[in-house]
Amino acid sequence: MEKLKLDDLQLKVMQVLWREGEVGVSGIQEQLKAKEDRELAITTLNTVLQRLYKRGIVNYRKEGRQYIYRAEVTEKETQSSMASSLIDKLFKGKSSVLVNHLLESSAFDQDELEDLKRKIAAAQQKKKDNE
Amino acid sequence: MEKLKLDDLQLKVMQVLWREGEVGVSGIQEQLKAKEDRELAITTLNTVLQRLYKRGIVNYRKEGRQYIYRAEVTEKETQSSMASSLIDKLFKGKSSVLVNHLLESSAFDQDELEDLKRKIAAAQQKKKDNE
DNA sequence: GCTTTAATACTACAAGTGTAGTAGTTTTGT
DNA sequence: ACAAAACTACTACACTTGTAGTATTAAAGC
């Protein structure tokens, strides 16, 4: 797993691809306008996509003379990669340090806490089963 | 709370400041060499510090003709800011989505899970007390 | 068939970052 | 007192990102 780093706009674009599967550039433009409220020139998106393509993060097929792009990394991979990068850089490399920080800053409401408790129990169970 | 974004090298430098409180540039250089194994030219660090200063992230006092820098943002602030930025961008704005993701990718060992359970219980208690 | 329209290719440019060199000025060592 | 060392100031340069303009070419409308 190489380090995958996506900046803001790149992420927005990737999110469209993750949602849609395959999209042409103008489709991406529409989606961004609709869901993210970002009005970007087509040429801007073209540039972004081309750069992502050079890095192997997206790929495309041609349909007529249109480029239909698709993501080459999954959302989960990206989440893992970027989360662990943050954890490494700022939370001593330990997820638990991050979570403690979040707990301290009251980042969760009651329902979420309850839910987490359940999920943790499940994770513990799973660990036990794997032994 | 403004959005605080620190890149890799900037973070490394900030980490030294957080640890040490006040340090001169050559002190920072030594610390980075010792603890991070990064050998950087003094001028590089000077540039980085000046840029951070321009952004109001560090400040300094002069001691003789030396600049003694100190952090103007705390580590916790930075952690909060960067964590929530990641959460916003990649985890639907919900800390719990992040934590779920971490749980799914088995980012915790048994001890950590146990510890989390305790901390969550404590957080729940605290929420109750605050009512 | 000829004009819009749509699409890509190529170019551009300002900011920010990583990284450091050179020049100039104190301080220090001897 | 002078050379060497320590510091800061200024400059530089390549790379990445955000953002888009212009040029060219192909498709579609009428």
PDB file of C-alpha atoms (C1' of nucleotides) in Angstrom:
ATOM      1  CA  MET A   1       0.000   0.000   0.000  1.00  0.00           C
ATOM      2  CA  GLU A   2       1.611   3.165  -1.192  1.00  0.00           C
ATOM      3  CA  LYS A   3       0.817   6.421   0.375  1.00  0.00           C
ATOM      4  CA  LEU A   4      -2.214   7.888  -1.240  1.00  0.00           C
ATOM      5  CA  LYS A   5      -2.752  11.529  -0.768  1.00  0.00           C
ATOM      6  CA  LEU A   6      -5.638  13.416  -2.240  1.00  0.00           C
ATOM      7  CA  ASP A   7      -6.213  17.092  -1.925  1.00  0.00           C
ATOM      8  CA  ASP A   8      -9.531  18.773  -1.542  1.00  0.00           C
ATOM      9  CA  LEU A   9     -10.628  19.139  -5.098  1.00  0.00           C
ATOM     10  CA  GLN A  10      -9.217  15.788  -6.046  1.00  0.00           C
ATOM     11  CA  LEU A  11     -11.230  14.223  -3.271  1.00  0.00           C
ATOM     12  CA  LYS A  12     -14.414  15.895  -4.404  1.00  0.00           C
ATOM     13  CA  VAL A  13     -13.890  14.517  -7.840  1.00  0.00           C
ATOM     14  CA  MET A  14     -13.109  11.071  -6.522  1.00  0.00           C
ATOM     15  CA  GLN A  15     -16.246  11.141  -4.481  1.00  0.00           C
ATOM     16  CA  VAL A  16     -18.268  11.645  -7.602  1.00  0.00           C
ATOM     17  CA  LEU A  17     -16.520   8.711  -9.212  1.00  0.00           C
ATOM     18  CA  TRP A  18     -17.121   6.539  -6.179  1.00  0.00           C
ATOM     19  CA  ARG A  19     -20.788   7.382  -6.212  1.00  0.00           C
ATOM     20  CA  GLU A  20     -21.305   7.078  -9.917  1.00  0.00           C
ATOM     21  CA  GLY A  21     -18.939   4.402 -11.029  1.00  0.00           C
ATOM     22  CA  GLU A  22     -18.219   5.690 -14.486  1.00  0.00           C
ATOM     23  CA  VAL A  23     -18.722   9.269 -15.503  1.00  0.00           C
ATOM     24  CA  GLY A  24     -17.680  11.619 -18.218  1.00  0.00           C
ATOM     25  CA  VAL A  25     -16.165  14.950 -17.401  1.00  0.00           C
ATOM     26  CA  SER A  26     -19.338  16.880 -17.925  1.00  0.00           C
ATOM     27  CA  GLY A  27     -21.155  14.413 -15.712  1.00  0.00           C
ATOM     28  CA  ILE A  28     -18.669  15.114 -12.984  1.00  0.00           C
ATOM     29  CA  GLN A  29     -19.226  18.788 -13.466  1.00  0.00           C
ATOM     30  CA  GLU A  30     -22.958  18.383 -13.006  1.00  0.00           C
ATOM     31  CA  GLN A  31     -22.597  16.232  -9.941  1.00  0.00           C
ATOM     32  CA  LEU A  32     -20.271  18.692  -8.307  1.00  0.00           C
ATOM     33  CA  LYS A  33     -22.628  21.488  -9.048  1.00  0.00           C
ATOM     34  CA  ALA A  34     -25.599  19.601  -7.701  1.00  0.00           C
ATOM     35  CA  LYS A  35     -24.197  17.864  -4.659  1.00  0.00           C
ATOM     36  CA  GLU A  36     -21.248  19.969  -3.679  1.00  0.00           C
ATOM     37  CA  ASP A  37     -22.346  23.283  -4.950  1.00  0.00           C
ATOM     38  CA  ARG A  38     -19.113  23.818  -6.741  1.00  0.00           C
ATOM     39  CA  GLU A  39     -19.233  25.391 -10.141  1.00  0.00           C
ATOM     40  CA  LEU A  40     -16.054  24.521 -11.907  1.00  0.00           C
ATOM     41  CA  ALA A  41     -14.992  24.996 -15.491  1.00  0.00           C
ATOM     42  CA  ILE A  42     -14.862  21.863 -17.537  1.00  0.00           C
ATOM     43  CA  THR A  43     -11.248  22.546 -18.302  1.00  0.00           C
ATOM     44  CA  THR A  44     -10.486  22.626 -14.617  1.00  0.00           C
ATOM     45  CA  LEU A  45     -11.964  19.198 -14.209  1.00  0.00           C
ATOM     46  CA  ASN A  46     -10.121  17.962 -17.219  1.00  0.00           C
ATOM     47  CA  THR A  47      -6.877  19.069 -15.699  1.00  0.00           C
ATOM     48  CA  VAL A  48      -7.665  17.482 -12.370  1.00  0.00           C
ATOM     49  CA  LEU A  49      -8.654  14.211 -13.981  1.00  0.00           C
ATOM     50  CA  GLN A  50      -5.594  14.118 -16.145  1.00  0.00           C
ATOM     51  CA  ARG A  51      -3.391  14.607 -13.119  1.00  0.00           C
ATOM     52  CA  LEU A  52      -5.176  11.863 -11.248  1.00  0.00           C
ATOM     53  CA  TYR A  53      -4.762   9.663 -14.274  1.00  0.00           C
ATOM     54  CA  LYS A  54      -1.034  10.285 -14.365  1.00  0.00           C
ATOM     55  CA  ARG A  55      -0.852   9.128 -10.775  1.00  0.00           C
ATOM     56  CA  GLY A  56      -2.834   6.001 -11.555  1.00  0.00           C
ATOM     57  CA  ILE A  57      -5.694   6.978  -9.304  1.00  0.00           C
ATOM     58  CA  VAL A  58      -8.287   7.049 -12.024  1.00  0.00           C
ATOM     59  CA  ASN A  59      -8.504   5.402 -15.381  1.00  0.00           C
ATOM     60  CA  TYR A  60     -10.745   5.946 -18.350  1.00  0.00           C
ATOM     61  CA  ARG A  61     -12.142   4.428 -21.457  1.00  0.00           C
ATOM     62  CA  LYS A  62     -13.007   6.344 -24.566  1.00  0.00           C
ATOM     63  CA  GLU A  63     -16.519   6.416 -25.774  1.00  0.00           C
ATOM     64  CA  GLY A  64     -16.542   8.197 -29.062  1.00  0.00           C
ATOM     65  CA  ARG A  65     -14.186  11.002 -28.316  1.00  0.00           C
ATOM     66  CA  GLN A  66     -15.371  11.340 -24.775  1.00  0.00           C
ATOM     67  CA  TYR A  67     -13.396  10.137 -21.808  1.00  0.00           C
ATOM     68  CA  ILE A  68     -15.333   8.109 -19.313  1.00  0.00           C
ATOM     69  CA  TYR A  69     -13.454   8.025 -16.055  1.00  0.00           C
ATOM     70  CA  ARG A  70     -13.579   5.585 -13.198  1.00  0.00           C
ATOM     71  CA  ALA A  71     -11.771   5.365  -9.892  1.00  0.00           C
ATOM     72  CA  GLU A  72      -8.844   3.004  -9.606  1.00  0.00           C
ATOM     73  CA  VAL A  73      -8.734   3.208  -5.846  1.00  0.00           C
ATOM     74  CA  THR A  74     -11.695   2.500  -3.655  1.00  0.00           C
ATOM     75  CA  GLU A  75     -13.162   4.861  -1.159  1.00  0.00           C
ATOM     76  CA  LYS A  76     -12.253   2.478   1.634  1.00  0.00           C
ATOM     77  CA  GLU A  77      -8.641   2.315   0.571  1.00  0.00           C
ATOM     78  CA  THR A  78      -8.536   6.054   0.498  1.00  0.00           C
ATOM     79  CA  GLN A  79     -10.144   6.333   3.880  1.00  0.00           C
ATOM     80  CA  SER A  80      -7.709   3.861   5.345  1.00  0.00           C
ATOM     81  CA  SER A  81      -4.762   5.489   3.780  1.00  0.00           C
ATOM     82  CA  MET A  82      -5.616   9.017   4.722  1.00  0.00           C
ATOM     83  CA  ALA A  83      -6.760   8.114   8.188  1.00  0.00           C
ATOM     84  CA  SER A  84      -3.610   6.224   8.939  1.00  0.00           C
ATOM     85  CA  SER A  85      -1.538   8.985   7.517  1.00  0.00           C
ATOM     86  CA  LEU A  86      -3.173  11.425   9.906  1.00  0.00           C
ATOM     87  CA  ILE A  87      -2.823   9.016  12.783  1.00  0.00           C
ATOM     88  CA  ASP A  88       0.842   8.537  12.042  1.00  0.00           C
ATOM     89  CA  LYS A  89       1.534  12.190  11.791  1.00  0.00           C
ATOM     90  CA  LEU A  90      -0.502  13.497  14.670  1.00  0.00           C
ATOM     91  CA  PHE A  91      -1.654  10.713  16.952  1.00  0.00           C
ATOM     92  CA  LYS A  92       1.473   8.737  17.698  1.00  0.00           C
ATOM     93  CA  GLY A  93       0.537   6.175  15.102  1.00  0.00           C
ATOM     94  CA  LYS A  94      -2.217   4.783  17.272  1.00  0.00           C
ATOM     95  CA  SER A  95      -5.843   4.810  16.303  1.00  0.00           C
ATOM     96  CA  SER A  96      -6.761   4.681  19.936  1.00  0.00           C
ATOM     97  CA  VAL A  97      -5.064   7.981  20.571  1.00  0.00           C
ATOM     98  CA  LEU A  98      -7.205   9.525  17.872  1.00  0.00           C
ATOM     99  CA  VAL A  99     -10.364   8.016  19.286  1.00  0.00           C
ATOM    100  CA  ASN A 100      -9.491   9.169  22.767  1.00  0.00           C
ATOM    101  CA  HIS A 101      -9.011  12.605  21.431  1.00  0.00           C
ATOM    102  CA  LEU A 102     -12.398  12.483  19.782  1.00  0.00           C
ATOM    103  CA  LEU A 103     -14.009  11.219  22.935  1.00  0.00           C
ATOM    104  CA  GLU A 104     -12.461  14.031  24.904  1.00  0.00           C
ATOM    105  CA  SER A 105     -13.704  16.617  22.513  1.00  0.00           C
ATOM    106  CA  SER A 106     -17.218  15.242  22.768  1.00  0.00           C
ATOM    107  CA  ALA A 107     -17.395  14.399  19.134  1.00  0.00           C
ATOM    108  CA  PHE A 108     -20.155  11.860  19.649  1.00  0.00           C
ATOM    109  CA  ASP A 109     -23.738  12.084  20.715  1.00  0.00           C
ATOM    110  CA  GLN A 110     -25.477   9.524  22.891  1.00  0.00           C
ATOM    111  CA  ASP A 111     -26.674   7.364  20.057  1.00  0.00           C
ATOM    112  CA  GLU A 112     -23.253   7.205  18.558  1.00  0.00           C
ATOM    113  CA  LEU A 113     -21.701   6.267  21.872  1.00  0.00           C
ATOM    114  CA  GLU A 114     -24.194   3.511  22.338  1.00  0.00           C
ATOM    115  CA  ASP A 115     -23.558   2.290  18.840  1.00  0.00           C
ATOM    116  CA  LEU A 116     -19.821   2.368  19.322  1.00  0.00           C
ATOM    117  CA  LYS A 117     -20.098   0.297  22.429  1.00  0.00           C
ATOM    118  CA  ARG A 118     -21.933  -2.339  20.481  1.00  0.00           C
ATOM    119  CA  LYS A 119     -19.441  -2.267  17.649  1.00  0.00           C
ATOM    120  CA  ILE A 120     -16.551  -2.566  20.037  1.00  0.00           C
ATOM    121  CA  ALA A 121     -18.118  -5.539  21.703  1.00  0.00           C
ATOM    122  CA  ALA A 122     -18.552  -7.091  18.297  1.00  0.00           C
ATOM    123  CA  ALA A 123     -14.946  -6.421  17.432  1.00  0.00           C
ATOM    124  CA  GLN A 124     -13.838  -8.031  20.658  1.00  0.00           C
ATOM    125  CA  GLN A 125     -15.960 -11.039  19.955  1.00  0.00           C
ATOM    126  CA  LYS A 126     -14.496 -11.332  16.524  1.00  0.00           C
ATOM    127  CA  LYS A 127     -10.984 -11.191  17.861  1.00  0.00           C
ATOM    128  CA  LYS A 128     -11.811 -13.963  20.254  1.00  0.00           C
ATOM    129  CA  ASP A 129     -13.320 -16.077  17.519  1.00  0.00           C
ATOM    130  CA  ASN A 130     -10.193 -15.711  15.482  1.00  0.00           C
ATOM    131  CA  GLU A 131      -8.103 -17.377  18.095  1.00  0.00           C
TER     132      GLU A 131
ATOM    133  CA  MET B   1     -11.915  28.191  14.828  1.00  0.00           C
ATOM    134  CA  GLU B   2     -10.275  28.785  11.496  1.00  0.00           C
ATOM    135  CA  LYS B   3      -9.105  25.916   9.414  1.00  0.00           C
ATOM    136  CA  LEU B   4      -5.606  25.043  10.343  1.00  0.00           C
ATOM    137  CA  LYS B   5      -3.684  23.027   7.878  1.00  0.00           C
ATOM    138  CA  LEU B   6      -0.153  21.913   8.385  1.00  0.00           C
ATOM    139  CA  ASP B   7       1.897  19.979   5.929  1.00  0.00           C
ATOM    140  CA  ASP B   8       4.352  17.297   6.774  1.00  0.00           C
ATOM    141  CA  LEU B   9       7.464  19.261   7.426  1.00  0.00           C
ATOM    142  CA  GLN B  10       5.534  21.992   9.155  1.00  0.00           C
ATOM    143  CA  LEU B  11       4.036  19.418  11.454  1.00  0.00           C
ATOM    144  CA  LYS B  12       7.395  17.950  12.296  1.00  0.00           C
ATOM    145  CA  VAL B  13       8.618  21.363  13.237  1.00  0.00           C
ATOM    146  CA  MET B  14       5.531  22.088  15.278  1.00  0.00           C
ATOM    147  CA  GLN B  15       5.990  18.849  17.099  1.00  0.00           C
ATOM    148  CA  VAL B  16       9.385  19.955  18.233  1.00  0.00           C
ATOM    149  CA  LEU B  17       7.929  23.221  19.447  1.00  0.00           C
ATOM    150  CA  TRP B  18       5.161  21.442  21.294  1.00  0.00           C
ATOM    151  CA  ARG B  19       7.640  19.205  23.018  1.00  0.00           C
ATOM    152  CA  GLU B  20      10.180  21.848  23.835  1.00  0.00           C
ATOM    153  CA  GLY B  21       8.189  24.973  24.407  1.00  0.00           C
ATOM    154  CA  GLU B  22      10.710  27.491  23.198  1.00  0.00           C
ATOM    155  CA  VAL B  23      13.511  26.625  20.866  1.00  0.00           C
ATOM    156  CA  GLY B  24      15.929  28.338  18.574  1.00  0.00           C
ATOM    157  CA  VAL B  25      16.311  27.235  15.007  1.00  0.00           C
ATOM    158  CA  SER B  26      19.416  25.218  15.620  1.00  0.00           C
ATOM    159  CA  GLY B  27      17.687  23.542  18.522  1.00  0.00           C
ATOM    160  CA  ILE B  28      14.924  22.526  16.203  1.00  0.00           C
ATOM    161  CA  GLN B  29      17.447  21.201  13.798  1.00  0.00           C
ATOM    162  CA  GLU B  30      19.022  19.034  16.480  1.00  0.00           C
ATOM    163  CA  GLN B  31      15.712  17.704  17.673  1.00  0.00           C
ATOM    164  CA  LEU B  32      14.639  16.766  14.207  1.00  0.00           C
ATOM    165  CA  LYS B  33      17.887  15.010  13.633  1.00  0.00           C
ATOM    166  CA  ALA B  34      17.668  13.139  16.903  1.00  0.00           C
ATOM    167  CA  LYS B  35      14.012  12.247  17.108  1.00  0.00           C
ATOM    168  CA  GLU B  36      12.853  12.257  13.536  1.00  0.00           C
ATOM    169  CA  ASP B  37      16.038  11.373  11.811  1.00  0.00           C
ATOM    170  CA  ARG B  38      15.679  14.226   9.422  1.00  0.00           C
ATOM    171  CA  GLU B  39      18.776  16.153   8.539  1.00  0.00           C
ATOM    172  CA  LEU B  40      17.707  19.504   7.262  1.00  0.00           C
ATOM    173  CA  ALA B  41      19.689  22.599   6.470  1.00  0.00           C
ATOM    174  CA  ILE B  42      19.301  25.423   8.935  1.00  0.00           C
ATOM    175  CA  THR B  43      18.160  27.648   6.133  1.00  0.00           C
ATOM    176  CA  THR B  44      15.400  25.228   5.324  1.00  0.00           C
ATOM    177  CA  LEU B  45      14.143  25.431   8.853  1.00  0.00           C
ATOM    178  CA  ASN B  46      14.433  29.171   8.821  1.00  0.00           C
ATOM    179  CA  THR B  47      12.227  29.324   5.789  1.00  0.00           C
ATOM    180  CA  VAL B  48       9.684  26.977   7.269  1.00  0.00           C
ATOM    181  CA  LEU B  49       9.563  28.919  10.519  1.00  0.00           C
ATOM    182  CA  GLN B  50       9.218  32.219   8.764  1.00  0.00           C
ATOM    183  CA  ARG B  51       6.304  30.904   6.775  1.00  0.00           C
ATOM    184  CA  LEU B  52       4.645  29.578   9.890  1.00  0.00           C
ATOM    185  CA  TYR B  53       5.222  32.930  11.511  1.00  0.00           C
ATOM    186  CA  LYS B  54       3.557  34.726   8.651  1.00  0.00           C
ATOM    187  CA  ARG B  55       0.530  32.537   9.170  1.00  0.00           C
ATOM    188  CA  GLY B  56       0.471  33.268  12.874  1.00  0.00           C
ATOM    189  CA  ILE B  57       1.107  29.671  13.813  1.00  0.00           C
ATOM    190  CA  VAL B  58       4.348  30.348  15.601  1.00  0.00           C
ATOM    191  CA  ASN B  59       5.762  33.405  17.242  1.00  0.00           C
ATOM    192  CA  TYR B  60       9.216  34.257  18.463  1.00  0.00           C
ATOM    193  CA  ARG B  61      11.193  36.459  20.722  1.00  0.00           C
ATOM    194  CA  LYS B  62      14.662  37.645  20.041  1.00  0.00           C
ATOM    195  CA  GLU B  63      17.402  36.661  22.354  1.00  0.00           C
ATOM    196  CA  GLY B  64      20.442  38.513  21.226  1.00  0.00           C
ATOM    197  CA  ARG B  65      20.148  38.123  17.533  1.00  0.00           C
ATOM    198  CA  GLN B  66      18.732  34.674  17.754  1.00  0.00           C
ATOM    199  CA  TYR B  67      15.095  33.889  17.190  1.00  0.00           C
ATOM    200  CA  ILE B  68      13.486  31.745  19.831  1.00  0.00           C
ATOM    201  CA  TYR B  69      10.308  30.284  18.463  1.00  0.00           C
ATOM    202  CA  ARG B  70       7.251  29.001  20.197  1.00  0.00           C
ATOM    203  CA  ALA B  71       3.995  27.521  19.003  1.00  0.00           C
ATOM    204  CA  GLU B  72       0.965  29.770  18.889  1.00  0.00           C
ATOM    205  CA  VAL B  73      -1.428  26.891  18.418  1.00  0.00           C
ATOM    206  CA  THR B  74      -1.582  23.940  20.721  1.00  0.00           C
ATOM    207  CA  GLU B  75      -1.162  20.372  19.706  1.00  0.00           C
ATOM    208  CA  LYS B  76      -4.713  19.643  20.746  1.00  0.00           C
ATOM    209  CA  GLU B  77      -6.112  22.426  18.609  1.00  0.00           C
ATOM    210  CA  THR B  78      -4.165  21.095  15.696  1.00  0.00           C
ATOM    211  CA  GLN B  79      -5.323  17.576  16.310  1.00  0.00           C
ATOM    212  CA  SER B  80      -8.917  18.690  16.524  1.00  0.00           C
ATOM    213  CA  SER B  81      -8.680  20.804  13.475  1.00  0.00           C
ATOM    214  CA  MET B  82      -6.974  18.294  11.283  1.00  0.00           C
ATOM    215  CA  ALA B  83      -9.049  15.394  12.506  1.00  0.00           C
ATOM    216  CA  SER B  84     -12.271  17.203  11.862  1.00  0.00           C
ATOM    217  CA  SER B  85     -11.057  18.307   8.498  1.00  0.00           C
ATOM    218  CA  LEU B  86     -10.415  14.701   7.551  1.00  0.00           C
ATOM    219  CA  ILE B  87     -13.731  13.625   8.991  1.00  0.00           C
ATOM    220  CA  ASP B  88     -15.538  16.286   7.028  1.00  0.00           C
ATOM    221  CA  LYS B  89     -13.839  15.426   3.810  1.00  0.00           C
ATOM    222  CA  LEU B  90     -13.887  11.684   3.963  1.00  0.00           C
ATOM    223  CA  PHE B  91     -16.194  10.403   6.678  1.00  0.00           C
ATOM    224  CA  LYS B  92     -19.437  12.253   6.126  1.00  0.00           C
ATOM    225  CA  GLY B  93     -18.601  14.718   8.842  1.00  0.00           C
ATOM    226  CA  LYS B  94     -19.199  12.144  11.530  1.00  0.00           C
ATOM    227  CA  SER B  95     -16.545  10.975  13.919  1.00  0.00           C
ATOM    228  CA  SER B  96     -18.444   7.784  14.383  1.00  0.00           C
ATOM    229  CA  VAL B  97     -18.069   6.929  10.729  1.00  0.00           C
ATOM    230  CA  LEU B  98     -14.345   7.247  11.127  1.00  0.00           C
ATOM    231  CA  VAL B  99     -14.291   5.108  14.218  1.00  0.00           C
ATOM    232  CA  ASN B 100     -16.427   2.477  12.561  1.00  0.00           C
ATOM    233  CA  HIS B 101     -14.023   2.415   9.716  1.00  0.00           C
ATOM    234  CA  LEU B 102     -11.144   1.957  12.111  1.00  0.00           C
ATOM    235  CA  LEU B 103     -12.947  -0.818  13.917  1.00  0.00           C
ATOM    236  CA  GLU B 104     -13.607  -2.565  10.659  1.00  0.00           C
ATOM    237  CA  SER B 105     -10.009  -2.406   9.647  1.00  0.00           C
ATOM    238  CA  SER B 106      -8.957  -3.914  12.937  1.00  0.00           C
ATOM    239  CA  ALA B 107      -6.952  -0.938  13.940  1.00  0.00           C
ATOM    240  CA  PHE B 108      -7.091  -1.790  17.621  1.00  0.00           C
ATOM    241  CA  ASP B 109      -5.688  -4.577  19.706  1.00  0.00           C
ATOM    242  CA  GLN B 110      -7.484  -6.143  22.638  1.00  0.00           C
ATOM    243  CA  ASP B 111      -6.128  -3.785  25.239  1.00  0.00           C
ATOM    244  CA  GLU B 112      -7.135  -0.809  23.219  1.00  0.00           C
ATOM    245  CA  LEU B 113     -10.620  -2.140  22.728  1.00  0.00           C
ATOM    246  CA  GLU B 114     -10.983  -2.726  26.422  1.00  0.00           C
ATOM    247  CA  ASP B 115      -9.706   0.727  27.131  1.00  0.00           C
ATOM    248  CA  LEU B 116     -12.048   2.280  24.613  1.00  0.00           C
ATOM    249  CA  LYS B 117     -14.987   0.574  26.187  1.00  0.00           C
ATOM    250  CA  ARG B 118     -14.098   2.129  29.499  1.00  0.00           C
ATOM    251  CA  LYS B 119     -13.599   5.555  27.995  1.00  0.00           C
ATOM    252  CA  ILE B 120     -16.895   5.367  26.204  1.00  0.00           C
ATOM    253  CA  ALA B 121     -18.679   4.422  29.370  1.00  0.00           C
ATOM    254  CA  ALA B 122     -17.045   7.380  31.044  1.00  0.00           C
ATOM    255  CA  ALA B 123     -18.129   9.665  28.246  1.00  0.00           C
ATOM    256  CA  GLN B 124     -21.678   8.421  28.558  1.00  0.00           C
ATOM    257  CA  GLN B 125     -21.616   9.013  32.266  1.00  0.00           C
ATOM    258  CA  LYS B 126     -20.356  12.498  31.741  1.00  0.00           C
ATOM    259  CA  LYS B 127     -23.095  13.258  29.283  1.00  0.00           C
ATOM    260  CA  LYS B 128     -25.651  12.081  31.765  1.00  0.00           C
ATOM    261  CA  ASP B 129     -24.159  14.199  34.513  1.00  0.00           C
ATOM    262  CA  ASN B 130     -24.374  17.226  32.311  1.00  0.00           C
ATOM    263  CA  GLU B 131     -28.103  16.984  32.080  1.00  0.00           C
TER     264      GLU B 131
ATOM    265  C1'  DG C   1     -23.338  22.292 -45.816  1.00  0.00           C
ATOM    266  C1'  DC C   2     -22.362  25.401 -42.502  1.00  0.00           C
ATOM    267  C1'  DT C   3     -22.769  27.002 -37.872  1.00  0.00           C
ATOM    268  C1'  DT C   4     -23.173  26.045 -33.074  1.00  0.00           C
ATOM    269  C1'  DT C   5     -21.946  23.017 -29.497  1.00  0.00           C
ATOM    270  C1'  DA C   6     -19.259  19.717 -27.127  1.00  0.00           C
ATOM    271  C1'  DA C   7     -15.055  17.639 -26.243  1.00  0.00           C
ATOM    272  C1'  DT C   8     -10.185  17.293 -25.597  1.00  0.00           C
ATOM    273  C1'  DA C   9      -5.214  19.231 -25.912  1.00  0.00           C
ATOM    274  C1'  DC C  10      -2.194  22.409 -24.609  1.00  0.00           C
ATOM    275  C1'  DT C  11      -0.754  26.324 -22.050  1.00  0.00           C
ATOM    276  C1'  DA C  12      -0.693  29.374 -18.116  1.00  0.00           C
ATOM    277  C1'  DC C  13      -0.277  31.285 -13.789  1.00  0.00           C
ATOM    278  C1'  DA C  14      -0.506  32.213  -8.790  1.00  0.00           C
ATOM    279  C1'  DA C  15       0.056  29.937  -4.153  1.00  0.00           C
ATOM    280  C1'  DG C  16       2.057  26.926  -1.214  1.00  0.00           C
ATOM    281  C1'  DT C  17       5.676  23.623   0.000  1.00  0.00           C
ATOM    282  C1'  DG C  18      10.247  21.298   0.371  1.00  0.00           C
ATOM    283  C1'  DT C  19      14.667  22.375   0.125  1.00  0.00           C
ATOM    284  C1'  DA C  20      18.773  24.949   0.159  1.00  0.00           C
ATOM    285  C1'  DG C  21      22.429  28.429  -1.545  1.00  0.00           C
ATOM    286  C1'  DT C  22      24.674  32.976  -0.969  1.00  0.00           C
ATOM    287  C1'  DA C  23      25.449  37.249   1.308  1.00  0.00           C
ATOM    288  C1'  DG C  24      25.888  39.836   5.159  1.00  0.00           C
ATOM    289  C1'  DT C  25      26.485  40.501  10.106  1.00  0.00           C
ATOM    290  C1'  DT C  26      27.520  39.428  14.738  1.00  0.00           C
ATOM    291  C1'  DT C  27      29.896  36.653  18.120  1.00  0.00           C
ATOM    292  C1'  DT C  28      33.522  33.875  19.666  1.00  0.00           C
ATOM    293  C1'  DG C  29      37.928  31.567  19.980  1.00  0.00           C
ATOM    294  C1'  DT C  30      42.703  32.191  20.197  1.00  0.00           C
TER     295       DT C  30
ATOM    296  C1'  DA D   1      42.574  41.820  16.121  1.00  0.00           C
ATOM    297  C1'  DC D   2      41.326  38.516  12.903  1.00  0.00           C
ATOM    298  C1'  DA D   3      39.565  34.247  11.354  1.00  0.00           C
ATOM    299  C1'  DA D   4      36.099  31.010  12.046  1.00  0.00           C
ATOM    300  C1'  DA D   5      31.549  29.959  13.448  1.00  0.00           C
ATOM    301  C1'  DA D   6      26.791  31.151  14.148  1.00  0.00           C
ATOM    302  C1'  DC D   7      22.819  33.592  12.616  1.00  0.00           C
ATOM    303  C1'  DT D   8      19.554  35.872   9.839  1.00  0.00           C
ATOM    304  C1'  DA D   9      18.027  37.906   5.235  1.00  0.00           C
ATOM    305  C1'  DC D  10      17.174  37.271   0.747  1.00  0.00           C
ATOM    306  C1'  DT D  11      16.828  34.595  -3.299  1.00  0.00           C
ATOM    307  C1'  DA D  12      15.945  30.500  -5.911  1.00  0.00           C
ATOM    308  C1'  DC D  13      13.916  26.642  -7.943  1.00  0.00           C
ATOM    309  C1'  DA D  14      11.226  22.493  -8.786  1.00  0.00           C
ATOM    310  C1'  DC D  15       6.728  20.385  -7.844  1.00  0.00           C
ATOM    311  C1'  DT D  16       1.897  20.231  -6.710  1.00  0.00           C
ATOM    312  C1'  DT D  17      -2.589  22.199  -6.653  1.00  0.00           C
ATOM    313  C1'  DG D  18      -6.532  25.152  -7.926  1.00  0.00           C
ATOM    314  C1'  DT D  19      -8.229  27.285 -11.580  1.00  0.00           C
ATOM    315  C1'  DA D  20      -9.137  28.444 -16.218  1.00  0.00           C
ATOM    316  C1'  DG D  21      -8.188  30.345 -21.109  1.00  0.00           C
ATOM    317  C1'  DT D  22      -7.296  29.326 -26.079  1.00  0.00           C
ATOM    318  C1'  DA D  23      -6.977  26.242 -29.866  1.00  0.00           C
ATOM    319  C1'  DT D  24      -8.453  22.489 -32.328  1.00  0.00           C
ATOM    320  C1'  DT D  25     -11.393  19.008 -33.745  1.00  0.00           C
ATOM    321  C1'  DA D  26     -15.539  16.322 -34.033  1.00  0.00           C
ATOM    322  C1'  DA D  27     -20.525  16.025 -33.660  1.00  0.00           C
ATOM    323  C1'  DA D  28     -25.179  17.765 -34.105  1.00  0.00           C
ATOM    324  C1'  DG D  29     -28.783  20.978 -35.514  1.00  0.00           C
ATOM    325  C1'  DC D  30     -31.190  22.967 -39.033  1.00  0.00           C
TER     326       DC D  30
END
